[in-house]
Short mmCIF file of C-alpha atoms in Angstrom, two decimals:
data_model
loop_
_atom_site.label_atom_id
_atom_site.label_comp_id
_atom_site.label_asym_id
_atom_site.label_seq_id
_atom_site.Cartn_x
_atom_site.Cartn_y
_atom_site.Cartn_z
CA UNK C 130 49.47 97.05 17.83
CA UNK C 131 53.22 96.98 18.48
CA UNK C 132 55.48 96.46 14.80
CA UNK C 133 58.55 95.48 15.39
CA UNK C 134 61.41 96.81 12.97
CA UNK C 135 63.40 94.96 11.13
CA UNK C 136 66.30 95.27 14.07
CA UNK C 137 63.88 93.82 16.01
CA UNK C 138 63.35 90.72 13.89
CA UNK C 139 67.38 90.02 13.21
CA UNK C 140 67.34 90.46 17.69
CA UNK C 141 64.63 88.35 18.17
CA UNK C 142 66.21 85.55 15.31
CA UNK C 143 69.43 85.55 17.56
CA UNK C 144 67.42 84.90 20.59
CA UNK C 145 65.48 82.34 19.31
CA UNK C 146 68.14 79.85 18.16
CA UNK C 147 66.40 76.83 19.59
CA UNK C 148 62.21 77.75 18.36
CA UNK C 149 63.61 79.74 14.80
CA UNK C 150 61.37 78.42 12.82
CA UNK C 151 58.12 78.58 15.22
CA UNK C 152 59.39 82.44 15.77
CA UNK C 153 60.08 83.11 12.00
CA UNK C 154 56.18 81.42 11.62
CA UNK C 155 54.79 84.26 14.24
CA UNK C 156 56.52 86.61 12.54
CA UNK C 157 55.23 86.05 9.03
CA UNK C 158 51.77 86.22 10.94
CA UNK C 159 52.57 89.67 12.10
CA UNK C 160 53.99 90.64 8.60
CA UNK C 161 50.98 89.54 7.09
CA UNK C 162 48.90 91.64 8.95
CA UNK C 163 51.03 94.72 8.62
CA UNK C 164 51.61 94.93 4.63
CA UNK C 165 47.61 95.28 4.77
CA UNK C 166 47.64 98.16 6.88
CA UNK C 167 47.12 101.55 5.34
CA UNK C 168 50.03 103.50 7.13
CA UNK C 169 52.70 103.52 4.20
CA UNK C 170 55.41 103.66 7.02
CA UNK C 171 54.43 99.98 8.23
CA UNK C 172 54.04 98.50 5.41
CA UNK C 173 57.19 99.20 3.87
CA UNK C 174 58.66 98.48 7.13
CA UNK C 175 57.12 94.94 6.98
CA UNK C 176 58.61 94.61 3.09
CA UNK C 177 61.85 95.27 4.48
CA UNK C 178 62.04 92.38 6.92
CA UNK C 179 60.30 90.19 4.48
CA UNK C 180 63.21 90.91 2.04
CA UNK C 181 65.30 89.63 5.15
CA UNK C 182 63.10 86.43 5.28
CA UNK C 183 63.36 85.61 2.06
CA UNK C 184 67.10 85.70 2.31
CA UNK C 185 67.02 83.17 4.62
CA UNK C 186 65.03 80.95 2.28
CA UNK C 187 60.93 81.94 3.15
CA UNK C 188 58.42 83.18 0.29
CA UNK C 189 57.97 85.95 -0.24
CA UNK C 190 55.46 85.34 -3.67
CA UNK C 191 52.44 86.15 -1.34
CA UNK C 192 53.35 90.02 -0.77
CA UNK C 193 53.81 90.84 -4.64
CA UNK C 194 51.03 93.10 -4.67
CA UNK C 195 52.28 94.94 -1.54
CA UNK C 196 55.55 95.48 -3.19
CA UNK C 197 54.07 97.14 -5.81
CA UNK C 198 52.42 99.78 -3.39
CA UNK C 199 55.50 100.02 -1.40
CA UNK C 200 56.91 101.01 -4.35
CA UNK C 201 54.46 103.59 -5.14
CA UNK C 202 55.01 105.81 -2.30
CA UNK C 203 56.40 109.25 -2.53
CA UNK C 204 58.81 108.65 0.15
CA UNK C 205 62.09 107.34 -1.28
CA UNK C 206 63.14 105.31 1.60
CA UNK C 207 59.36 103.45 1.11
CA UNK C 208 60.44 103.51 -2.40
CA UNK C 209 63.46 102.13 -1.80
CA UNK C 210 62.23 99.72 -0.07
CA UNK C 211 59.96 98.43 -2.66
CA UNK C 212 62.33 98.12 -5.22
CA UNK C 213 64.71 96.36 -3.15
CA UNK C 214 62.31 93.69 -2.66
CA UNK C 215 60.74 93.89 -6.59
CA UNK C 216 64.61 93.27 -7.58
CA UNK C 217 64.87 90.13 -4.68
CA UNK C 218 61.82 88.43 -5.69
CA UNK C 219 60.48 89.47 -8.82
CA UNK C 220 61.17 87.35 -11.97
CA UNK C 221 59.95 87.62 -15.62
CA UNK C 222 56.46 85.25 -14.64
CA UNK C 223 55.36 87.72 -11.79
CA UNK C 224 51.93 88.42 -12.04
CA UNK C 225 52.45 91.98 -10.88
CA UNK C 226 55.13 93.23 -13.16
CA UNK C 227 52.75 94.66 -15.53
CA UNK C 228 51.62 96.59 -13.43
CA UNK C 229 55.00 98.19 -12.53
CA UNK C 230 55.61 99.83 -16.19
CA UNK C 231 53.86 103.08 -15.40
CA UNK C 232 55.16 103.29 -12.04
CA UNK C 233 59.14 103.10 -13.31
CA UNK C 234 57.76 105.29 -16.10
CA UNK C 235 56.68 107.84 -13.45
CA UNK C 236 60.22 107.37 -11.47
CA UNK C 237 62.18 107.75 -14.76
CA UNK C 238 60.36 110.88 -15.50
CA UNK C 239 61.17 111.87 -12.01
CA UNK C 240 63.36 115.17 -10.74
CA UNK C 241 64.96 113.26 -7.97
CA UNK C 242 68.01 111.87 -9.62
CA UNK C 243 67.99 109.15 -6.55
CA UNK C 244 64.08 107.88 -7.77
CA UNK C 245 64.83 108.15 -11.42
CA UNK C 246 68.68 105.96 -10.23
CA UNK C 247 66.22 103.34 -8.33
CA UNK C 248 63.92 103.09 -10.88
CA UNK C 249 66.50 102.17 -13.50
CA UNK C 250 68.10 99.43 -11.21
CA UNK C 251 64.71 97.87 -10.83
CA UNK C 252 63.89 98.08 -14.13
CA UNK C 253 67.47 96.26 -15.08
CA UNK C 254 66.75 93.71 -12.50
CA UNK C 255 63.26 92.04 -13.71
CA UNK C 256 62.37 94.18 -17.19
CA UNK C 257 60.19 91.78 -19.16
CA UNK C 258 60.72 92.07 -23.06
CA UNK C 259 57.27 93.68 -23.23
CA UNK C 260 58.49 96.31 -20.60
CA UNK C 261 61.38 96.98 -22.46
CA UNK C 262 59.35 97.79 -25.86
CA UNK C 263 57.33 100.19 -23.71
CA UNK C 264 60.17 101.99 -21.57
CA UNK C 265 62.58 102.52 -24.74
CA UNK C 266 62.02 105.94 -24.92
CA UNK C 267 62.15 106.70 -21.29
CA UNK C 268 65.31 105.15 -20.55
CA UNK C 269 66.78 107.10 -23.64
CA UNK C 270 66.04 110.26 -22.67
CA UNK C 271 67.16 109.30 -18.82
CA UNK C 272 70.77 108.04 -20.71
CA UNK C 273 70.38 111.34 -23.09
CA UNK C 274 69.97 113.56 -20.19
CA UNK C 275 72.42 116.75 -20.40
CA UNK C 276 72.97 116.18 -16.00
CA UNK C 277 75.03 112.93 -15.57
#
């Protein structure tokens, strides 16, 4: 199965002037099927042109879950990825948030200065009161930190 990147998407959008919508339709099809595959590379790939749809005003809602993993992986530009699109279209009623606590708590705790910097950006972007109670201490210790 061929993926197209997210250069190909923003191409095929320009070429498509006249049948955008039918072509933004296909390619939701083809996103859908790609956040489910198990190659971490695709998947975040697919996240990152769904951020791109849902700039242009498409839901994203459906793909929470696949955020979440995105933002899992040990790659930081899959990481990346998945926070970008957990700061775009998370909000404080997300189902999945919960399940992000231990994850941020994992990137806080991190050695990577860019995953612990990513982590604290999401967290500022959709941290629920019950998230903050329960990532006080990390984000102290990330602000107390002797290495700026």
């Amino acid at each position: 199965m061929f993926e197209k990147s997210l250069t190909d998407l923003i191409q095929g959008l320009r070429a498509n002037k006249r049948n955008e919508s039918e072509y933004i339709q296909t390619s939701l099809q083809e996103i859908q099927v790609e956040v489910q595959m198990s190659d971490m590379r695709i998947k975040s790939t697919a996240i990152d042109k769904l951020n791109y749809l849902h700039m242009l005003g498409y839901d994203m809602n459906w793909a929470n879950f696949n955020i979440v993993e995105v933002m899992a992986s040990p790659r930081f530009s899959e990481k990346r990825s998945g926070y970008l699109a957990a700061t775009q279209s998370f909000h404080q009623e997300t189902d999945v948030l919960m399940l992000t606590t231990n994850l941020i708590r994992k990137d806080l705790a991190s050695s990577n200065v860019m995953e612990v910097s990513v982590a604290l950006d999401g967290l500022a972007q959709v941290v629920t009161p019950e998230q903050a109670t329960d990532l006080f201490d990390d984000v102290m210790a990330v602000l107390a930190h002797s290495r700026p």
